[in-house]
Coordinates of C-alpha atoms in Angstrom, one line a residue:
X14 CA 69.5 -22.0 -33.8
X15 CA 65.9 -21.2 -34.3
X16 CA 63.0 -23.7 -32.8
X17 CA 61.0 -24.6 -36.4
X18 CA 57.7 -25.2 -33.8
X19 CA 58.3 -21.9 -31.7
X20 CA 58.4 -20.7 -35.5
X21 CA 55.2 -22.2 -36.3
X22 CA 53.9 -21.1 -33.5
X23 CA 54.8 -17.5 -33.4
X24 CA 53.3 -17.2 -37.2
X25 CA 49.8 -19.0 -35.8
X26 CA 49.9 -16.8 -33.2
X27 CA 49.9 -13.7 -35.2
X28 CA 47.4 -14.5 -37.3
X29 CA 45.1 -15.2 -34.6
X30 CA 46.1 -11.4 -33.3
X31 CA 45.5 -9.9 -36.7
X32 CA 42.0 -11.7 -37.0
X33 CA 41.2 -10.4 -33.1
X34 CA 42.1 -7.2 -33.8
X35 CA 40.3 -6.5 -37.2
X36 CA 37.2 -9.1 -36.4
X37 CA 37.2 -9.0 -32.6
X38 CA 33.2 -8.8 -32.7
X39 CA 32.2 -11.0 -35.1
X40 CA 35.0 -13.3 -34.7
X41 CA 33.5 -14.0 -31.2
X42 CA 29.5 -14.9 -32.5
X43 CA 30.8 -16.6 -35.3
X44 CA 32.5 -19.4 -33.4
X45 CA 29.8 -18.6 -30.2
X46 CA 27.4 -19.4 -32.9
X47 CA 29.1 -22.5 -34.4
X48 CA 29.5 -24.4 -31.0
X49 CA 26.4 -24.1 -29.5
X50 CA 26.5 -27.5 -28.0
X51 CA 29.7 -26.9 -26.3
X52 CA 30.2 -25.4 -22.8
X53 CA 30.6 -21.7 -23.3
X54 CA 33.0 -21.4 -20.5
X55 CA 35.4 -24.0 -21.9
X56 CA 35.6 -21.6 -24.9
X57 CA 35.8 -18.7 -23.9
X58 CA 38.7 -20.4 -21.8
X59 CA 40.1 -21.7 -25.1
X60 CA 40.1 -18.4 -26.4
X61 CA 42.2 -16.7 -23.7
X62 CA 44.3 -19.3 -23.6
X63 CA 44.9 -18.6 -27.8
X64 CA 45.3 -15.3 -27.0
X65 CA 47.5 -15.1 -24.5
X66 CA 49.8 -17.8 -25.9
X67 CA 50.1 -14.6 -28.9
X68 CA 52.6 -13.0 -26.6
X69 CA 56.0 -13.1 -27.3
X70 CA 57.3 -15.9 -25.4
X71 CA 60.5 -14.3 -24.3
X72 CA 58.9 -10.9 -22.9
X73 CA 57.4 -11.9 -19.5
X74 CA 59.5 -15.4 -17.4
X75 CA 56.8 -17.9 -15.0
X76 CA 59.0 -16.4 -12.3
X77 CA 58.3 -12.7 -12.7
X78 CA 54.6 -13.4 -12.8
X79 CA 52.8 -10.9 -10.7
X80 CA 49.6 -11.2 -8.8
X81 CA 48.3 -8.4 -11.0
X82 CA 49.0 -11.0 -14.1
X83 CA 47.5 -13.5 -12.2
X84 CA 44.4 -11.1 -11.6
X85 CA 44.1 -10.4 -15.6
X86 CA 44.4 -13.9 -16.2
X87 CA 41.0 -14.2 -14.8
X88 CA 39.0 -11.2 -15.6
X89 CA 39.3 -10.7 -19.5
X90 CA 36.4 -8.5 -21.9
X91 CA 35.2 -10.1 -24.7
X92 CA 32.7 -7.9 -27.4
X93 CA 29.4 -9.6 -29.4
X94 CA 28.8 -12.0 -26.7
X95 CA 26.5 -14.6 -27.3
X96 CA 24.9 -17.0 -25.2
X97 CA 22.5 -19.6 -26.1
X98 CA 20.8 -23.2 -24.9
X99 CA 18.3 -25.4 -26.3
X100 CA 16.6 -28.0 -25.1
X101 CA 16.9 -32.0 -25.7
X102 CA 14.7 -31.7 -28.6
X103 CA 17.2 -29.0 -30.4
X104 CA 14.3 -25.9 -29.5
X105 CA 16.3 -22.8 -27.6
X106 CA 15.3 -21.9 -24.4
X107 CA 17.0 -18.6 -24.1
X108 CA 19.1 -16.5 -26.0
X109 CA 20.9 -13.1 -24.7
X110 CA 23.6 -11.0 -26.8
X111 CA 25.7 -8.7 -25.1
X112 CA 28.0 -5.8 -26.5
X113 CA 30.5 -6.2 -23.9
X114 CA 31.1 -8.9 -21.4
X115 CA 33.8 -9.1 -18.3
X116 CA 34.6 -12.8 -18.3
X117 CA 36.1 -13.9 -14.0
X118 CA 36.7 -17.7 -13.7
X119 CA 34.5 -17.1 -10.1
X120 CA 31.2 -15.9 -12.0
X121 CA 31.7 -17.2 -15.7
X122 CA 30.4 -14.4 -17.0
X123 CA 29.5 -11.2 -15.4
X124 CA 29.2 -7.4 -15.8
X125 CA 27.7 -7.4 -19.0
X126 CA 26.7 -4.5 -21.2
X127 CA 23.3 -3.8 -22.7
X128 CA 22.1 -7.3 -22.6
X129 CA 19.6 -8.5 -24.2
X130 CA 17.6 -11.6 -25.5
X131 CA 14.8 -13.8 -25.5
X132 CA 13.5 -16.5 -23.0
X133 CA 11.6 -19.5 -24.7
X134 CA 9.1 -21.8 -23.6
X135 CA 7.7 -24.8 -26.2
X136 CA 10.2 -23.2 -28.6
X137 CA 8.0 -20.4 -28.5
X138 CA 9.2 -16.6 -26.9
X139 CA 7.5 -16.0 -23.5
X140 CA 9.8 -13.0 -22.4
X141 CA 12.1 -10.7 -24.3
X142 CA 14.9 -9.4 -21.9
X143 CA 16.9 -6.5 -21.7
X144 CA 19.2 -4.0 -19.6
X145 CA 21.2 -1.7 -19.0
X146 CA 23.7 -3.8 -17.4
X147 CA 23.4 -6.8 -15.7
X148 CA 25.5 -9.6 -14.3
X149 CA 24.9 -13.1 -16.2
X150 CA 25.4 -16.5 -15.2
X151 CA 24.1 -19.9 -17.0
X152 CA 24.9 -23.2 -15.6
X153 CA 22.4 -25.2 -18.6
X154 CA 19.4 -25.7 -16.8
X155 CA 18.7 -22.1 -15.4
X156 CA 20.3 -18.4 -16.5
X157 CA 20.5 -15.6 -13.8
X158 CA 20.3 -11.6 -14.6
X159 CA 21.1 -9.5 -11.8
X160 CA 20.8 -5.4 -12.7
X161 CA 18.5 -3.0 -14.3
X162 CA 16.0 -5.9 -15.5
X163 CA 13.2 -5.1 -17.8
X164 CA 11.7 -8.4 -19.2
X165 CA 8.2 -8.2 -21.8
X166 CA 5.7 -10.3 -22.4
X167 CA 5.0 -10.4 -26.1
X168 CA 1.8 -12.0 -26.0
X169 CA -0.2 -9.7 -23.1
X170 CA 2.4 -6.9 -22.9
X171 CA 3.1 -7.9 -19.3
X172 CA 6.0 -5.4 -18.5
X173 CA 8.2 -6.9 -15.2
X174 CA 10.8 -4.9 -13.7
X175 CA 12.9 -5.7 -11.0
X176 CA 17.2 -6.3 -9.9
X177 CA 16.9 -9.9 -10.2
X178 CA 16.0 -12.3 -12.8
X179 CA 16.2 -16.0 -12.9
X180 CA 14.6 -18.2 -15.3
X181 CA 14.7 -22.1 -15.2
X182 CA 12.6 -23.3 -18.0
X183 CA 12.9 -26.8 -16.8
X184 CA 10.0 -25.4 -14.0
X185 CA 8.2 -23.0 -16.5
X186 CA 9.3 -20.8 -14.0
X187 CA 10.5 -17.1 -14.6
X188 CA 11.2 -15.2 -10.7
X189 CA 11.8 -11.7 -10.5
X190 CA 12.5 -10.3 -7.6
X191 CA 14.7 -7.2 -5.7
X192 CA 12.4 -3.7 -5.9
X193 CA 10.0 -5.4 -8.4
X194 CA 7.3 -4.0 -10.2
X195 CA 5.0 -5.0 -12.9
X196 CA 2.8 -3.2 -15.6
X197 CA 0.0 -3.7 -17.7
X198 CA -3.1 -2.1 -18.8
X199 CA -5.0 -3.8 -16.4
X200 CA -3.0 -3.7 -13.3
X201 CA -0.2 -2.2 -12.0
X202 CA 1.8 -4.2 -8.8
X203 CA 4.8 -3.4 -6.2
X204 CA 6.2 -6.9 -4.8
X205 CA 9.1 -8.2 -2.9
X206 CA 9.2 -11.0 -5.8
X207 CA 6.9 -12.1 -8.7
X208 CA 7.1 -16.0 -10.1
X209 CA 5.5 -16.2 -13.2
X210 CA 4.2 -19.6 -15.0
X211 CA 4.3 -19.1 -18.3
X212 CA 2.6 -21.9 -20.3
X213 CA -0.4 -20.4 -17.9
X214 CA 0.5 -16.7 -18.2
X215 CA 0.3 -16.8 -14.1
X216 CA 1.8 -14.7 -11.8
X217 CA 2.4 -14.7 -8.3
X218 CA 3.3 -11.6 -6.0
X219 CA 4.3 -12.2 -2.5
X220 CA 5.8 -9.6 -0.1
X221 CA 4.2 -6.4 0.7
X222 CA 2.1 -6.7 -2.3
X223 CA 0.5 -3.4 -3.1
X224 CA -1.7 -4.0 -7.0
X225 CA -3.6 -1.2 -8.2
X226 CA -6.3 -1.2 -11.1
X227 CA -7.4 1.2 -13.4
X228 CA -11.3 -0.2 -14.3
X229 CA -12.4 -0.2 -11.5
X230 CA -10.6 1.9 -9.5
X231 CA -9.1 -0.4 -6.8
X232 CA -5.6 -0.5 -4.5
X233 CA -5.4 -3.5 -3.1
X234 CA -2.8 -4.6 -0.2
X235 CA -1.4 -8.0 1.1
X236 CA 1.0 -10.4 1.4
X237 CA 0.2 -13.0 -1.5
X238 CA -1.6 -12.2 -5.0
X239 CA -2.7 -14.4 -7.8
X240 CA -3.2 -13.2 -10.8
X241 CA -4.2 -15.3 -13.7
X242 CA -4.3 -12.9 -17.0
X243 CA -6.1 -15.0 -19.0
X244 CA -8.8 -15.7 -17.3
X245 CA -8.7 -11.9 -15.6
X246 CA -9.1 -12.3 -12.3
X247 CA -7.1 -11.5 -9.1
X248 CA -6.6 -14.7 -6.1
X249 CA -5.5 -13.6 -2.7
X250 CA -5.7 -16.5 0.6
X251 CA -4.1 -14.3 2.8
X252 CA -5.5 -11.1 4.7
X253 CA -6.4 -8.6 2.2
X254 CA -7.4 -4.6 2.1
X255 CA -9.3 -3.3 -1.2
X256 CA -9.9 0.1 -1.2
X257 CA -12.0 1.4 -4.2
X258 CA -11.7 4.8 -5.8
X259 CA -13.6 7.7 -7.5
X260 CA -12.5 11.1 -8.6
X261 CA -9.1 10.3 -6.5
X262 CA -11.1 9.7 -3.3
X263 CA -11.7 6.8 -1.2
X264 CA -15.6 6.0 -0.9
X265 CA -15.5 2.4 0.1
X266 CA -12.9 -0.5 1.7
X267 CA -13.0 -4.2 1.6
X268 CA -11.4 -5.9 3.7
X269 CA -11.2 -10.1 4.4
X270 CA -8.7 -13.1 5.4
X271 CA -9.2 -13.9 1.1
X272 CA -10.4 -12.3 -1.8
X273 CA -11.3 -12.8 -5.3
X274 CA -11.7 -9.4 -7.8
X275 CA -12.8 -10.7 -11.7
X276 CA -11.3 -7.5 -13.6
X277 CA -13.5 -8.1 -16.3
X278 CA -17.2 -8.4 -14.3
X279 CA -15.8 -5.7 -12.0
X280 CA -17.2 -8.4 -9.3
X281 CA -14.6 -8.6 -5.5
X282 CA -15.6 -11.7 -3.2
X283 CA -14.7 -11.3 -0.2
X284 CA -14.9 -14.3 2.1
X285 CA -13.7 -15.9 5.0
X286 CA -14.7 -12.7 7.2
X287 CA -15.3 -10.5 4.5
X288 CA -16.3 -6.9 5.7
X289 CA -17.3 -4.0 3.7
X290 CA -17.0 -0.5 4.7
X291 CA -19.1 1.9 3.1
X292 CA -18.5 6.1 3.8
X293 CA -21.8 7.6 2.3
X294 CA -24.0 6.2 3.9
X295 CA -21.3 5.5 6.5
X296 CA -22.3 1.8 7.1
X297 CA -20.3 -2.0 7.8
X298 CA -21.3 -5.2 5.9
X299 CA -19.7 -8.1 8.1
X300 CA -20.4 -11.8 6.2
X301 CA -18.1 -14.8 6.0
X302 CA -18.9 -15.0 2.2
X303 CA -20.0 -11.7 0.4
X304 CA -20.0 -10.3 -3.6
X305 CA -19.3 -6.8 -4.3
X306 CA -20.3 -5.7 -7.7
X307 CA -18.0 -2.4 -8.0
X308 CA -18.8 -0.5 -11.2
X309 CA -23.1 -1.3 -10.1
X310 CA -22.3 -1.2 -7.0
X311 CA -24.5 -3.9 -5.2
X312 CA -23.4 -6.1 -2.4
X313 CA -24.3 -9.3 -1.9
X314 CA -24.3 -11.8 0.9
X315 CA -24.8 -15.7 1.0
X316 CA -24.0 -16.0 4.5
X317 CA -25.4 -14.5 7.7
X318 CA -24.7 -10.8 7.5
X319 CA -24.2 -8.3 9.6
X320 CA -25.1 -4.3 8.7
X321 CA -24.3 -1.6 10.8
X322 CA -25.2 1.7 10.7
X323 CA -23.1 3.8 12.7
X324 CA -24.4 7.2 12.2
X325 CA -27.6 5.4 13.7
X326 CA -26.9 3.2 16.0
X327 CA -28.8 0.7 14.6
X328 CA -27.7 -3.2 13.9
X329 CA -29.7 -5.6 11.8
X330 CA -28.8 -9.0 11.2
X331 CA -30.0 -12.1 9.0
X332 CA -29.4 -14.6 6.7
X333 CA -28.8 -13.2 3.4
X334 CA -28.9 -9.4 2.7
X335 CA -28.2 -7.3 -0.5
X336 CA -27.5 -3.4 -0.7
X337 CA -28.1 -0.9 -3.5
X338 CA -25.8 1.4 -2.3
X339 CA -27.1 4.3 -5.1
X340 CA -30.6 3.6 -3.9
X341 CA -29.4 3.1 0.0
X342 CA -31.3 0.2 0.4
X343 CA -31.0 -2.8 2.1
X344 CA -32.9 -6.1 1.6
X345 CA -32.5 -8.6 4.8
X346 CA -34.2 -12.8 4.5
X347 CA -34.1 -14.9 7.1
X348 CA -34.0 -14.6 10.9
X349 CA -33.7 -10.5 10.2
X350 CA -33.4 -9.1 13.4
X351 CA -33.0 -5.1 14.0
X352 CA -32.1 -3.6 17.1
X353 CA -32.0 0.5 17.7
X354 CA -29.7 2.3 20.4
X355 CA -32.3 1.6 23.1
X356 CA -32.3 -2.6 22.9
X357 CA -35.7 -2.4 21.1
X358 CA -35.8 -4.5 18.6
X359 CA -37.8 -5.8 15.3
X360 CA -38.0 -9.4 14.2
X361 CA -39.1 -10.7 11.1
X362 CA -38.8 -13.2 8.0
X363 CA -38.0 -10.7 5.4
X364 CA -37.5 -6.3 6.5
X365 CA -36.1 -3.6 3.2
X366 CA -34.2 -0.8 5.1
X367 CA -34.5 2.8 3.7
X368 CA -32.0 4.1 4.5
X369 CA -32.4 8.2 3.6
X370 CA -36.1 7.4 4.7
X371 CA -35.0 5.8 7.7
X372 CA -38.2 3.2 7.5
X373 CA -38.0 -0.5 8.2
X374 CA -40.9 -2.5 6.5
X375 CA -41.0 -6.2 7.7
X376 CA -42.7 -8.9 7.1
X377 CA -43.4 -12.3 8.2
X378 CA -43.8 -13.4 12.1
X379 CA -43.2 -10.3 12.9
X380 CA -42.1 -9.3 16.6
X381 CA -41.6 -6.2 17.9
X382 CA -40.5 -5.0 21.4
X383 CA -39.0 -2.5 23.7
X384 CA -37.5 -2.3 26.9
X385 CA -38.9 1.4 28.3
X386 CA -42.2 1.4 28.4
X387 CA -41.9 -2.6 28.1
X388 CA -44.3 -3.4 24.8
X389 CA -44.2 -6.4 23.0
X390 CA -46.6 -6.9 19.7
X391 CA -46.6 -9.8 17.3
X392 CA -48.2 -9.1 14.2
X393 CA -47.8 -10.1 10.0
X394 CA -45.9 -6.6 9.3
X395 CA -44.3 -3.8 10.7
X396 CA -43.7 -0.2 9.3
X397 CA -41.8 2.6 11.2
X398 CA -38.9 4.5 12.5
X399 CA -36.7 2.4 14.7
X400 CA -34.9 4.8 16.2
X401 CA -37.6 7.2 17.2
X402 CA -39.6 3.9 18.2
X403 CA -42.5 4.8 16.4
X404 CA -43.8 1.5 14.6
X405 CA -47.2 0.3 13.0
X406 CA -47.7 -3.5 13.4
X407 CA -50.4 -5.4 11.7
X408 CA -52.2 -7.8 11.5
X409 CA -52.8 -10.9 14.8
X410 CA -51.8 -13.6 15.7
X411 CA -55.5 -14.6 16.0
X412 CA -56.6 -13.8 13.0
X413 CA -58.2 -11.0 13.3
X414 CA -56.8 -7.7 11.6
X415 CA -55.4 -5.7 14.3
X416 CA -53.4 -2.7 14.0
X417 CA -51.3 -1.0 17.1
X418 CA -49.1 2.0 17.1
X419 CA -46.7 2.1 19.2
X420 CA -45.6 6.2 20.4
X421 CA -43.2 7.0 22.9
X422 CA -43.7 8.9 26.0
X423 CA -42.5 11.9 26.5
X424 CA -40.5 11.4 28.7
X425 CA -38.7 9.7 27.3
X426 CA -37.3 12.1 24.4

């Protein structure tokens, strides 16, 4: 006698198969689409569990269930795979389609096909998503992508690349991470891992950061980076290297324990410890605080200052300095004190360097002195050649107008 409910249920179960087989795709975003609310897992459970019921009943016993059975029970494909969540006010927070998915019970959903979708902040798109394939789990709160990641912004044309992608919106926090690198047409950047705020189009590099930029010409290297798009400008607190770049050369490095690079001034700051390494003339700039405007190239210091010249052998120190490196010129105020390769040295309240001239004019309770034959002359200014010891010093400290020149013997030459 024939069962009227295993009947029923065999004619239910073959339209289900003749649906699945004609509308497999469409069949699967349809209802995807209508139960957006519902757990996607408990579905897509629901929906093996209609499918498999299809067989016929009397084909395969419980007993002669195989641990290859059991093993297809839990790894299914599904085709037109959607997966969506919204927020508590109804906006989405991410979207992603897939043309093939490999459903396990383990990872929900994994191994999916040319996924892609949208990421949403505000109800607004911050990132569209996409790959060539790429494991995907949701749990509600935050979706994971692991693969070939490329994720865009739409509103800067940010482009983030990278294995890894995880996005919890509840942080406005987007991480990408595993061989990352970014793109745009200010800046290009090589990371360990980028976190990215969106409401404040933010991003963060940490990791053996290495961000180059086309205008100017910089590579910069360190372990931490900043960079806030908006406002254009580059943040680093940690140890940083900036070299800059003409014709595919290196003509100057920065170097500092932080450093602060405005892309659109073209202005680095350079501070605590900031130095400046300059090749032509080959010259250091050492100052806790210091500006470097690239594309004019000037350097400024607010701090006490330090300038070498190493061809020269000649220091000078003071309070505040700036340096026209075109003109190779220096400009020292404050407590400037120069000192040549034989201790003698030249104090003053203000002194202009020449560089290609090599000619210090100072000025201002000026001091000058030197060890061999031991001189010492006080005067208003001083003009002359440090290194050949040859300086004019004018004016008393009585009053008077006094001039002395100061030549070296010959012996010593």
């Amino acid at each position: 006698m024939q069962n009227p409910q295993g009947g029923n249920q065999r004619r239910e179960c073959s339209q289900l198969q003749r649906g699945s087989k004609s509308h497999s795709p469409r069949f699967y975003s349809y209802i995807l689409q209508m139960l957006r609310n519902f757990s996607y897992v408990s579905l897509i459970l629901l929906l093996l569990l209609g499918l498999y019921s299809c067989g016929n009943p009397s084909s395969v016993k419980p007993e002669q269930e195989s641990s290859a059975n059991q093993n297809t029970d839990s790894k299914l494909t599904f085709f037109g795979v959607a997966l969506e969540q919204f927020d508590e006010e109804g906006r989405p927070i991410w979207k992603v389609q897939a043309q093939q998915a490999k459903y396990t019970k383990e990872t929900e959903i994994g191994e999916a096909q040319n996924p892609q979708g949208e990421l949403y902040q505000d109800g607004q798109i911050v990132y569209t998503i996409k790959a060539e394939t790429a494991d995907i789990k949701q749990d509600g709160k935050q979706l994971l992508l692991k693969g070939k990641i490329l994720a865009i912004d739409p509103r800067n044309g940010v482009v983030l690349q990278g294995n890894e992608l995880e996005w919890r919106p509840e942080e406005d926090l987007l991480i990408v991470r595993n061989q990352f690198n970014g793109n745009h047409k200010q800046l290009k950047a090589t990371a360990q891992e980028a976190r990215v705020k969106t409401r404040e189009q933010r991003i963060e590099f940490s990791g053996k950061v290495v961000a180059i930029s086309g205008d100017p010409q910089l590579q910069m290297r360190t372990e931490q980076l900043v960079w806030l798009l908006k406002e254009e400008k580059l943040i680093g607190d940690r140890p940083i290297e900036i070299d800059r770049y003409q014709d595919n050369k290196i003509t100057d490095r920065g170097r500092g324990n932080g450093a602060e690079v405005n892309l659109k001034t073209k202005v680095a700051t350079l501070k605590p410890q900031g130095q400046l390494q300059l090749l032509n003339p080959p010259m250091q700039i050492i100052s806790n605080s210091m500006t470097w405007n690239i594309n004019q190239e000037i350097v400024r210091t607010n701090a006490p200052v330090r300038v070498v010249h190493q061809a020269e052998n000649v220091t000078v120190t003071g309070n505040k300095a700036e340096m026209k490196i075109p003109e190779k010129t220096v400009y020292l105020t404050g407590n400037v004190n120069a000192v040549g390769k034989k201790s003698q040295s030249l104090k003053s309240n203000q002194l202009t360097w020449y560089l290609e001239k090599k000619l210090l004019e100072a000025q201002g309770n000026v001091v000058y002195r030197q060890v061999e034959p031991p001189l010492n002359f006080q005067g208003t200014t001083a003009v002359g050649n440090l290194e050949t010891e040859n300086i004019v010093v004018k004016g008393g400290g009585s009053g008077n107008r006094v001039i002395t020149e100061i030549i070296p013997q010959t012996g010593d030459w």
